[in-house]
Coordinates of C-alpha atoms in Angstrom, one line a residue:
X646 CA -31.1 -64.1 -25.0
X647 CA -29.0 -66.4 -22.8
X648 CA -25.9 -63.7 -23.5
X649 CA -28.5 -61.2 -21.7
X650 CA -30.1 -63.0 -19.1
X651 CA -26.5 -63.7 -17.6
X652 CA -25.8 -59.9 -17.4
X653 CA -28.9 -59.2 -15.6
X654 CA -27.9 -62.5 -13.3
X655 CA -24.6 -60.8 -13.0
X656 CA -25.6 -57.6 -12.0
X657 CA -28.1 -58.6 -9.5
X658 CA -25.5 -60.8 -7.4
X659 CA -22.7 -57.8 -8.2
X660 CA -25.3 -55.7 -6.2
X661 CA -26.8 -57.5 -3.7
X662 CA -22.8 -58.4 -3.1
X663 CA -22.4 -53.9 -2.7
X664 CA -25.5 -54.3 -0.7
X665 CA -23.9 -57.3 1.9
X666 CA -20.6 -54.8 1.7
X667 CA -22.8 -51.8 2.7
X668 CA -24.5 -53.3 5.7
X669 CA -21.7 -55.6 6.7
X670 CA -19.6 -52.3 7.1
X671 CA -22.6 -50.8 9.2
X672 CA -24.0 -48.7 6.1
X673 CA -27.6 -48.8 8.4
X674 CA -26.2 -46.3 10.2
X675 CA -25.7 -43.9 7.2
X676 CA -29.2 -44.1 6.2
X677 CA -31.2 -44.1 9.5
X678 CA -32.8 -40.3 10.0
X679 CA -33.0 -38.6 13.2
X680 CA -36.1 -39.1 15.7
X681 CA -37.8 -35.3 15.8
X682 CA -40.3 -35.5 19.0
X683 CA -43.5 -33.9 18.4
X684 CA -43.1 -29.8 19.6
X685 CA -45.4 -28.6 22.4
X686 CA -47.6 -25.8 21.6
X687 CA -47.4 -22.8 23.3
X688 CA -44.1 -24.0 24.0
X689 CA -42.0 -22.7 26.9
X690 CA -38.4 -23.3 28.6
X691 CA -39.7 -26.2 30.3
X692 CA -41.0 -27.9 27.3
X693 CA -38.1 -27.4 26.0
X694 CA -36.2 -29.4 28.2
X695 CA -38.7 -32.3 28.0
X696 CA -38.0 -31.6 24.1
X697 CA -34.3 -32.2 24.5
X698 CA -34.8 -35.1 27.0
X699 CA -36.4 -37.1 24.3
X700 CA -34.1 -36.3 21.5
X701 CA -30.9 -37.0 22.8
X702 CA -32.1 -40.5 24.3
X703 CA -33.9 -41.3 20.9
X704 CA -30.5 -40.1 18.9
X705 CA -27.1 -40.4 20.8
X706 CA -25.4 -43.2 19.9
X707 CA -24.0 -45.9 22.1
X708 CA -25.1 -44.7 25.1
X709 CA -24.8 -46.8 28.1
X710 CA -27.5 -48.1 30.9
X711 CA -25.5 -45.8 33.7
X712 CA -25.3 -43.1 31.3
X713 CA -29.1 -42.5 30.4
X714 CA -29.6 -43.1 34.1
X715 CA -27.6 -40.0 35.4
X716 CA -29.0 -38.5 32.0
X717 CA -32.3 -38.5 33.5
X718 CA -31.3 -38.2 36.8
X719 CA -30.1 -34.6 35.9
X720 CA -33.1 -33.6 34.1
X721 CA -35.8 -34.3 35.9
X722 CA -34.1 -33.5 39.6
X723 CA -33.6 -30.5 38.3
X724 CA -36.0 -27.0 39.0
X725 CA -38.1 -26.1 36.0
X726 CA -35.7 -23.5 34.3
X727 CA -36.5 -20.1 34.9
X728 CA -34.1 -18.6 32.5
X729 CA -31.8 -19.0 28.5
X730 CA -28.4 -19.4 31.1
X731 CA -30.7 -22.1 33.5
X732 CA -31.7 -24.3 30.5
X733 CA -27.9 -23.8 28.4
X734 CA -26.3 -24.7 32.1
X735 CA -29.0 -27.8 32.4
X736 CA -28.1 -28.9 29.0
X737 CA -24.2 -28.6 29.3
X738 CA -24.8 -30.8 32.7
X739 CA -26.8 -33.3 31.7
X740 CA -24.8 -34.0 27.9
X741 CA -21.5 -33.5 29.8
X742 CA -22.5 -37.8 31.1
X743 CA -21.6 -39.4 27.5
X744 CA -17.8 -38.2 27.8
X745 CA -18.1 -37.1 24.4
X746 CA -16.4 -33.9 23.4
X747 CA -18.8 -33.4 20.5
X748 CA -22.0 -34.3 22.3
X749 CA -23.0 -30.6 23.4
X750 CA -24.5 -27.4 23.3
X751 CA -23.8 -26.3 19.7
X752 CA -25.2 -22.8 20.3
X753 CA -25.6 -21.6 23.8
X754 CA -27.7 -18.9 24.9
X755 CA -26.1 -17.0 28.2
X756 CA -26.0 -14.1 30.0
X757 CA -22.0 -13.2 29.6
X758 CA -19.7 -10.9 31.3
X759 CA -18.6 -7.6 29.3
X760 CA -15.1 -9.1 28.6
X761 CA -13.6 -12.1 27.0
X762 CA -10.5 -14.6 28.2
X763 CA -7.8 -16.8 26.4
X764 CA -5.6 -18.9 27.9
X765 CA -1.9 -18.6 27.7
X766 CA 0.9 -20.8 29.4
X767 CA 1.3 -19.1 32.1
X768 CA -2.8 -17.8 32.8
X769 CA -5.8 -16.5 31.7
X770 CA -5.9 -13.2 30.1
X771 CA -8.8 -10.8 28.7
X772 CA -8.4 -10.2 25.1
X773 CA -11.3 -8.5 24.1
X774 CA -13.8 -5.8 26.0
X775 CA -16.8 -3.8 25.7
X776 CA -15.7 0.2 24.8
X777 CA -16.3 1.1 28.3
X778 CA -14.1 -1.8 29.8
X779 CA -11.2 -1.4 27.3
X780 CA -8.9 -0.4 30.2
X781 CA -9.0 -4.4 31.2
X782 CA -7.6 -5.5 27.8
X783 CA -4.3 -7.8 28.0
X784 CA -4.5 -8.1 31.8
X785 CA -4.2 -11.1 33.6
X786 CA -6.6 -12.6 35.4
X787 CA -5.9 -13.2 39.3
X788 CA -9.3 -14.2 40.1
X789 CA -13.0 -14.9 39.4
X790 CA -15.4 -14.4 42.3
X791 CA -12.5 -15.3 44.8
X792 CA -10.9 -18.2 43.4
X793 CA -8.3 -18.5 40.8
X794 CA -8.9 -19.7 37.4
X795 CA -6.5 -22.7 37.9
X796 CA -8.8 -23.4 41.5
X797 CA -11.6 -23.0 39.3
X798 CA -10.8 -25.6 36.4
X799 CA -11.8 -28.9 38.2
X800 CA -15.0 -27.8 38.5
X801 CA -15.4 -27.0 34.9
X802 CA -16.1 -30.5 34.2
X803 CA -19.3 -31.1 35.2
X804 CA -19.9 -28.8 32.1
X805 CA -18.1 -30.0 29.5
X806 CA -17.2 -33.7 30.0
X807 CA -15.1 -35.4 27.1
X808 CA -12.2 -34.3 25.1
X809 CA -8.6 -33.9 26.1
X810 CA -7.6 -31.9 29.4
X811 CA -6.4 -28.9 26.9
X812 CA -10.2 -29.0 25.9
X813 CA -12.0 -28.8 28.5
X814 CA -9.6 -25.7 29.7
X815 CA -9.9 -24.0 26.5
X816 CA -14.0 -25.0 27.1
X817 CA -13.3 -23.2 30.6
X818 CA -12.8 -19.9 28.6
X819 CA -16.5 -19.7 27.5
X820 CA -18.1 -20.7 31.0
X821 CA -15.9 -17.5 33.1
X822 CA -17.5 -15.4 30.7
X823 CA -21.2 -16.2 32.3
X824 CA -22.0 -15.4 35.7
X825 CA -24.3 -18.2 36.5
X826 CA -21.5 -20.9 34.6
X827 CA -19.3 -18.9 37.7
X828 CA -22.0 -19.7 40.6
X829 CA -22.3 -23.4 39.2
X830 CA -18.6 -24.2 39.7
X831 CA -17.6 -22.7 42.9
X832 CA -17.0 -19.1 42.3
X833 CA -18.4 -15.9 44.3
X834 CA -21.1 -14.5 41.9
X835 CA -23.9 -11.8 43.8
X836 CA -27.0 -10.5 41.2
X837 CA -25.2 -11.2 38.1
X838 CA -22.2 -9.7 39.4
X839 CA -18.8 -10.7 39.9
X840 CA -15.1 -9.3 41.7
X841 CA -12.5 -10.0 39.0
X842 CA -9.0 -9.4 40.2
X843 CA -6.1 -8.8 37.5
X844 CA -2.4 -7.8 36.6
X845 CA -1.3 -5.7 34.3
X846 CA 1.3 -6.1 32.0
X847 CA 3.7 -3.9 34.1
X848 CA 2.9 -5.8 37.3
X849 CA 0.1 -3.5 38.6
X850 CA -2.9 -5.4 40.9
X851 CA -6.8 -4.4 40.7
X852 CA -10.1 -5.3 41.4
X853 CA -13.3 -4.7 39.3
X854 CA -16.9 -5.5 40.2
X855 CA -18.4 -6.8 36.3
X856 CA -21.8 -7.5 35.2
X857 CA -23.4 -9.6 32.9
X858 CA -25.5 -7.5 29.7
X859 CA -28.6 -7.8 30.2
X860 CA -29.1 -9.4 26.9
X861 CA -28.0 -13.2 26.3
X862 CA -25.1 -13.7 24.0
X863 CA -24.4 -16.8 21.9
X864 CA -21.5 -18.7 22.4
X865 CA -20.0 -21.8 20.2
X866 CA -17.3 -24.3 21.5
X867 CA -16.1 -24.5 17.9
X868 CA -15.3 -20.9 17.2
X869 CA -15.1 -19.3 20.3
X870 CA -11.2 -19.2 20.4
X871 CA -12.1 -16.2 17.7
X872 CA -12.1 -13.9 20.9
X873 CA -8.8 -14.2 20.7
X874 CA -8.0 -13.0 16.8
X875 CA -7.7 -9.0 16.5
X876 CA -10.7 -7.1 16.4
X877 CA -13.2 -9.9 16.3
X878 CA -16.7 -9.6 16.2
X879 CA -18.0 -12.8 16.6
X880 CA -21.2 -13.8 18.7
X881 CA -22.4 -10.2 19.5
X882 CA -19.5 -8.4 19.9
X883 CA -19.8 -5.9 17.7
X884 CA -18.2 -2.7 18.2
X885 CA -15.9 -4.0 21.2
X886 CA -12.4 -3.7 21.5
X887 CA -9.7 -6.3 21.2
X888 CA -6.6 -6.4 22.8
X889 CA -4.8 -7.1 19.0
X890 CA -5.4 -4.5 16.3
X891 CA -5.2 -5.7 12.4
X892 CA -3.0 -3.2 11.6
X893 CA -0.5 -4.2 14.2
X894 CA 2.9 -6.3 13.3
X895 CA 1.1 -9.9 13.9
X896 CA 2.0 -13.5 13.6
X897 CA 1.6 -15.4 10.5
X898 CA -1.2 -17.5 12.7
X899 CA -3.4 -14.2 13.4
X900 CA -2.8 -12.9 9.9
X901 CA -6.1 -12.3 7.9
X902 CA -7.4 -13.8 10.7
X903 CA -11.1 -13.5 8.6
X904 CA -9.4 -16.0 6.7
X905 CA -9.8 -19.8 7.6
X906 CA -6.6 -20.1 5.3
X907 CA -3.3 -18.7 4.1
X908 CA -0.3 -19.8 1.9
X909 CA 2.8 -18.0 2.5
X910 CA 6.2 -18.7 1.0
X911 CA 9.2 -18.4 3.5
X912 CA 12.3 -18.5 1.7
X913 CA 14.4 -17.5 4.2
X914 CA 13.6 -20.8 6.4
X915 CA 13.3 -22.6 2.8
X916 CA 9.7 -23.7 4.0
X917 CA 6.0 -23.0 3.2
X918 CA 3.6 -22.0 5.2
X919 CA 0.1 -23.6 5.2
X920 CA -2.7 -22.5 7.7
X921 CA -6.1 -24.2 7.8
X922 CA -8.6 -22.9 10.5
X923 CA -11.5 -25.4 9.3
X924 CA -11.6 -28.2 7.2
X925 CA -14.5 -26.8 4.7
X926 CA -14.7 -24.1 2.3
X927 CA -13.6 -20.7 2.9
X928 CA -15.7 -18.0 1.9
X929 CA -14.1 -16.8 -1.2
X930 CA -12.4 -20.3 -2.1
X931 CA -12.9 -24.1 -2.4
X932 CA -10.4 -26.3 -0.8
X933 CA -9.3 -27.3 -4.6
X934 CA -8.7 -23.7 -5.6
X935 CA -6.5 -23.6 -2.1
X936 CA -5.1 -27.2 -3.1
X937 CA -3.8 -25.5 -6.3
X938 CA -2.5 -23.2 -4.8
X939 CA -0.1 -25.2 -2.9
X940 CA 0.6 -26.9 -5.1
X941 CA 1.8 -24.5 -7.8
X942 CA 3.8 -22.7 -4.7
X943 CA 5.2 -25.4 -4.0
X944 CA 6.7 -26.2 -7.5
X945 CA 7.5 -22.3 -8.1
X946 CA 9.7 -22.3 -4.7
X947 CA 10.9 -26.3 -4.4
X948 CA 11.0 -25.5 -0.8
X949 CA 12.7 -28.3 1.3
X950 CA 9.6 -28.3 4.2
X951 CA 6.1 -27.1 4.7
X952 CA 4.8 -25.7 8.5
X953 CA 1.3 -26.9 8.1
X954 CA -0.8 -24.9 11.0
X955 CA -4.0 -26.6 11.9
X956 CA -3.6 -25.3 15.7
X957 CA -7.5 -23.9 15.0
X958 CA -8.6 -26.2 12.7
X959 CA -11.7 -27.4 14.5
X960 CA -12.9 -29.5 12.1
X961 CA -15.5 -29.7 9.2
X962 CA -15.4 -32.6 6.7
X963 CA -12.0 -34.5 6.3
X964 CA -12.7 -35.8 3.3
X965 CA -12.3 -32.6 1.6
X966 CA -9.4 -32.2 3.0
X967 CA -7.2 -35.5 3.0
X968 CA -6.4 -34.4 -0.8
X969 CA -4.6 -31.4 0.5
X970 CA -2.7 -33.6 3.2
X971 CA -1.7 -36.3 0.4
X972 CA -0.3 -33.7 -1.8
X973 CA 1.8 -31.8 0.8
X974 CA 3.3 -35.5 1.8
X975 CA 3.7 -36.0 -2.0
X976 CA 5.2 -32.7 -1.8
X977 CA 7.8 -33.2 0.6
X978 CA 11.2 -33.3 -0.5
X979 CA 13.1 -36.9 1.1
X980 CA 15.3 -35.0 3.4
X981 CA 12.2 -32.3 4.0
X982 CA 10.1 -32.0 7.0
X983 CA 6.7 -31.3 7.4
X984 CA 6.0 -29.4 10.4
X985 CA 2.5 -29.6 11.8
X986 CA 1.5 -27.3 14.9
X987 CA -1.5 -28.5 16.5
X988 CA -3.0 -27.6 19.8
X989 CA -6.5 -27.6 21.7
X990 CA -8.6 -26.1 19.2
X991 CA -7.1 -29.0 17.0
X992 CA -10.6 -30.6 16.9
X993 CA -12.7 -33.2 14.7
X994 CA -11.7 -33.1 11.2
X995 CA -9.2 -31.3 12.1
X996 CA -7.5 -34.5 14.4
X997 CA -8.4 -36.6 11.4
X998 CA -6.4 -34.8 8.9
X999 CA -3.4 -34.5 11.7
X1000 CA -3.5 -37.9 12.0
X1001 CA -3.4 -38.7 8.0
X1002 CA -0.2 -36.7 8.0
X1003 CA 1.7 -39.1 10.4
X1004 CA 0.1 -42.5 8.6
X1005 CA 1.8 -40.8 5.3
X1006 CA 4.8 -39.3 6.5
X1007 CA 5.9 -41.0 9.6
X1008 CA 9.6 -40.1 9.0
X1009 CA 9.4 -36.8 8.0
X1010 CA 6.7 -35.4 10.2
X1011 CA 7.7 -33.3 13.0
X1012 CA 4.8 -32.5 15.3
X1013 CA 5.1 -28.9 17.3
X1014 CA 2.6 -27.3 20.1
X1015 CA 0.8 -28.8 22.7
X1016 CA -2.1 -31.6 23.2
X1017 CA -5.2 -31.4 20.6
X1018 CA -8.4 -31.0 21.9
X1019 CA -9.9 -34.7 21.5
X1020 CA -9.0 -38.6 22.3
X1021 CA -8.5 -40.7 19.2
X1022 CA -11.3 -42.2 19.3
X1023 CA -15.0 -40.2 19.4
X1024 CA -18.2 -39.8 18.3
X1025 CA -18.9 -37.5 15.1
X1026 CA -21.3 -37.3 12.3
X1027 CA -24.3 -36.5 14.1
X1028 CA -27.0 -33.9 13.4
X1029 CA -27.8 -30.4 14.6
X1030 CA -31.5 -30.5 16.6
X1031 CA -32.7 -27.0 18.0
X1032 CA -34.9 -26.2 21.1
X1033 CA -38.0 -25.0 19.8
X1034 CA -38.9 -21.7 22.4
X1035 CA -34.9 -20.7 23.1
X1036 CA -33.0 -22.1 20.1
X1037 CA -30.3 -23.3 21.6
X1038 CA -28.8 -26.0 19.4
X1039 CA -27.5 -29.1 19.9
X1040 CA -24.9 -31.9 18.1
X1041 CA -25.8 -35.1 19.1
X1042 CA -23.4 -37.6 17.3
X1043 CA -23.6 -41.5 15.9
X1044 CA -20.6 -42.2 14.2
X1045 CA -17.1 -43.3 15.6
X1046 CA -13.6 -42.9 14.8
X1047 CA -10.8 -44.8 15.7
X1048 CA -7.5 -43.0 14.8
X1049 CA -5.7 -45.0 17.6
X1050 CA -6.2 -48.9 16.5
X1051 CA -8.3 -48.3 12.9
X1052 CA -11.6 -48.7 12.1
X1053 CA -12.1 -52.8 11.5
X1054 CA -14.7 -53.5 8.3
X1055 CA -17.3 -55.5 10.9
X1056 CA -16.8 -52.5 14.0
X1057 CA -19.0 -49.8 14.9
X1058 CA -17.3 -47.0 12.9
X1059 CA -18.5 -44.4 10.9
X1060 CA -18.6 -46.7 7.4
X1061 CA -16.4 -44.3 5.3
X1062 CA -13.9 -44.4 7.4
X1063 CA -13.2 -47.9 7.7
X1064 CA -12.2 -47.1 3.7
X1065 CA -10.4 -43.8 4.5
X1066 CA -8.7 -43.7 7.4
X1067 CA -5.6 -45.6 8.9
X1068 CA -5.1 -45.8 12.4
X1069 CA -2.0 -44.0 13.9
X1070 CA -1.1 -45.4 17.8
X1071 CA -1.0 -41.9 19.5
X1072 CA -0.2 -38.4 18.4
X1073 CA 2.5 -37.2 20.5
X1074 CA 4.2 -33.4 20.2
X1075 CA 8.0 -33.7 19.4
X1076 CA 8.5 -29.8 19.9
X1077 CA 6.4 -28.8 22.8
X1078 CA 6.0 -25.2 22.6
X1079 CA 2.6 -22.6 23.9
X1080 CA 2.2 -18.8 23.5
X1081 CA 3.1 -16.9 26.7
X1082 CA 0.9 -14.1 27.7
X1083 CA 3.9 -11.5 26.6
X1084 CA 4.6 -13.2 23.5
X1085 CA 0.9 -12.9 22.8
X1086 CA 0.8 -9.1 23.6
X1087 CA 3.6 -8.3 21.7
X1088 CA 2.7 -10.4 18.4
X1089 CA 5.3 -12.9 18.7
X1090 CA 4.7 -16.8 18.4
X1091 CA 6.7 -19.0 19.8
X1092 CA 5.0 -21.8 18.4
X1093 CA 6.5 -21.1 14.9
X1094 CA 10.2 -19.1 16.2
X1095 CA 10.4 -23.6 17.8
X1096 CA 10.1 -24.4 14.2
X1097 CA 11.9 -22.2 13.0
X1098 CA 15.2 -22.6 15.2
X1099 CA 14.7 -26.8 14.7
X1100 CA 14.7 -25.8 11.0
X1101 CA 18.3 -23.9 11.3
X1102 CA 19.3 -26.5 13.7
X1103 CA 18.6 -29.4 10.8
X1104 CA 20.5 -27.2 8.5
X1105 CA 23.2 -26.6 10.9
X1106 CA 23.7 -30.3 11.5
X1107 CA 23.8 -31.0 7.7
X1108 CA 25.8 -28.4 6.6
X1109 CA 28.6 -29.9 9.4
X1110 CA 28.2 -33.4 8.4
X1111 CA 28.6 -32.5 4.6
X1112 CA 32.0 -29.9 5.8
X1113 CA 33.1 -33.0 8.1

């Protein structure tokens, strides 16, 4: 009886000390549910903005006295909105004040030019078109509504307010595309209508007069570099044109580009190839099917480095993916490399599992491409509310991560990864290296062709040392 009473003594105290773990670590946070205001009935566009006022203030974290005052400022200086682009432009403003890349507009609702953009190094370029504008596709883009997309950049801000500078251009691709996003920031823009001047490929000037559809189009800061994959469909654009055909000769990163992954063994750089586009589940496959997958490549080939490509992995849940990061650094051969190419669309999950990488593998990481779209540390884990009348949706966070200093056990991270995660200082790019708007035309990636020459220059430098 005594024997007994002790376990139950035991186990009481080895719980309540889980418990003081739990909340020491911040575990309220995990189990707090969202504040739903009550929903107006009929509703309309202006209760809907009184709808999001009250659930961002009664759900976004950590947000400060000057911040809820320009918060509110915004809102209710602003006219009743008359219009879907009105409200999405009111809420992009007014959630643009936390400086919080993930704090926005999940799903927008706007009416949207008959084209698409992407960004190069060297300009702005239309990669996708309705049929009847397909004559624009792969021109350059001299001008929106009289200013130049570079003049026109600055501006953007207002609209999209934290993330990296390479985020809030990529974010820039999304807002050219709707008339009204145009007026906001400073460009020409009469009825809907705007003068677009352009280049073609063969140095050829010329001026067309577009028009938003007079249906709104969704639009989703997470996916919306798809415009730029060949013969995408995504948010509406069924039946339009892409500057990139599937059946073309195309870069391993555009590849099966309805994909989020693909393994590909490259023996003649003595590498692997591994591309993630999302840290979740693909359609057809787990991430442990893909996990095996590497791994049994891997053994089969005993490649000496792997080019990890996570320059659109926007994110997801890192958990699910830190298995596959621990196994290609397992992987790794001593005198290997692991190449990882990240860029703006480098996002979320997508940072966390970069920055896993260089806490494993400091000395045989090799870091190629340009700056990812987020600071180190942000607000995630939040939850997904949708305006009642025009459904536009929102993600409103309340969990932090620190990848710069670490998450310490008593701090306001996100609990799990105080456990998980390991801060990393900074995540600098060793090989700097960006698509041009020809090498993007002519399906040639000189993201990968930097990797590949600092392969054969490693092997060059070896192979002299061992001769010498």
């Amino acid at each position: 009886m005594r024997t007994l009473k002790k376990i139950v003594i035991g186990y009481v105290l080895f719980n309540l000390l889980l418990a003081g773990l739990f909340f020491s670590a911040g575990g309220l946070q995990m189990l707090e549910k969202p504040q739903i205001p009550q929903v107006e009935s009929p509703g309309s566009l202006a209760s809907d903005l009184e709808y999001f006022k009250q659930v961002v203030l009664a759900n976004e974290k950590d947000i400060t006295p000057e911040q809820a005052a320009e918060f509110n400022q915004i809102v209710e200086s602003a006219p009743a909105p008359q219009s879907e682009d009105d409200l999405t432009l009111l809420v992009l403003q007014a959630l643009s004040v936390f400086e919080n890349a993930h704090t926005t507009a999940l799903t927008t609702k706007m009416h949207r030019l008959p084209v698409r953009f992407h960004w190069t190094s060297d300009g702005l370029i239309i990669v996708k078109a309705r049929a009847d504008h397909s004559a624009l596709l792969g021109q350059r883009v001299l001008s929106l509504g009289g200013k130049t997309p570079e003049e026109l950049l600055p501006s953007t801000m207002v609209l999209t307010g934290g993330g990296t500078e390479s985020w809030r251009k990529y974010r820039s691709e999304f807002l050219y595309s709707a008339p009204s996003a145009l007026s906001l920031i400073g460009a020409t823009v009469t009825k809907g209508s705007v003068e677009i001047r352009t280049l073609s490929p063969d140095n050829v000037e010329s001026r067309v007069q577009l028009t938003a559809e007079n249906e709104t189009k969704p639009g989703d800061p997470f996916w919306e570099f798809r415009n730029a994959f060949p013969e995408d469909e995504s948010f509406a654009t069924k039946g339009w044109t892409s500057v990139l055909r599937k059946g073309d000769h195309l870069p391993l990163y555009l590849q099966e580009s309805d994909k989020l992954y693909l393994l590909r063994e490259l023996p003649e750089h003595d590498a692997i190839y591994v591309r993630m586009n999302a840290s979740f589940a693909d359609k057809t496959e787990t991430l442990d099917e893909f996990e095996q997958r590497i791994l049994e490549l891997g053994t089969k080939s005993q490649a000496q480095h792997y080019i990890v490509d996570f320059r659109f992995n926007r994110g997801g849940d890192y958990t699910k993916v830190l298995p596959i990061v621990r196994t290609i650094a397992d992987a790794t051969q001593e005198n290997g490399r692991i190449y990882l190419i990240v860029g703006p669309n480098t996002f979320s999950a997508g940072i966390i599992a970069a920055s896993q990488f260089k806490h494993l593998t400091p000395q045989n990481l090799v870091i190629v491409g340009s700056q990812v779209g987020d600071k180190l540390r942000f607000r995630a884990e939040g939850f997904y509310p949708k305006l009642p009348v025009s459904g536009i949706q929102l993600y409103l966070t309340k969990g932090w991560t620190d990848l710069a200093d670490g998450c310490g056990w008593f701090d306001d991270c996100w609990p799990p990864n105080k456990i998980l995660l390991n801060g990393i200082g900074k995540l600098e790019i060793d090989i700097p290296a960006e698509n041009t708007w020809t090498s993007y035309l002519s399906g040639i990636d000189l993201v990968i062709d930097a990797v590949f020459e600092d392969i054969k220059r490693e092997s060059t430098e070896i192979s002299s040392m061992k001769s010498g």
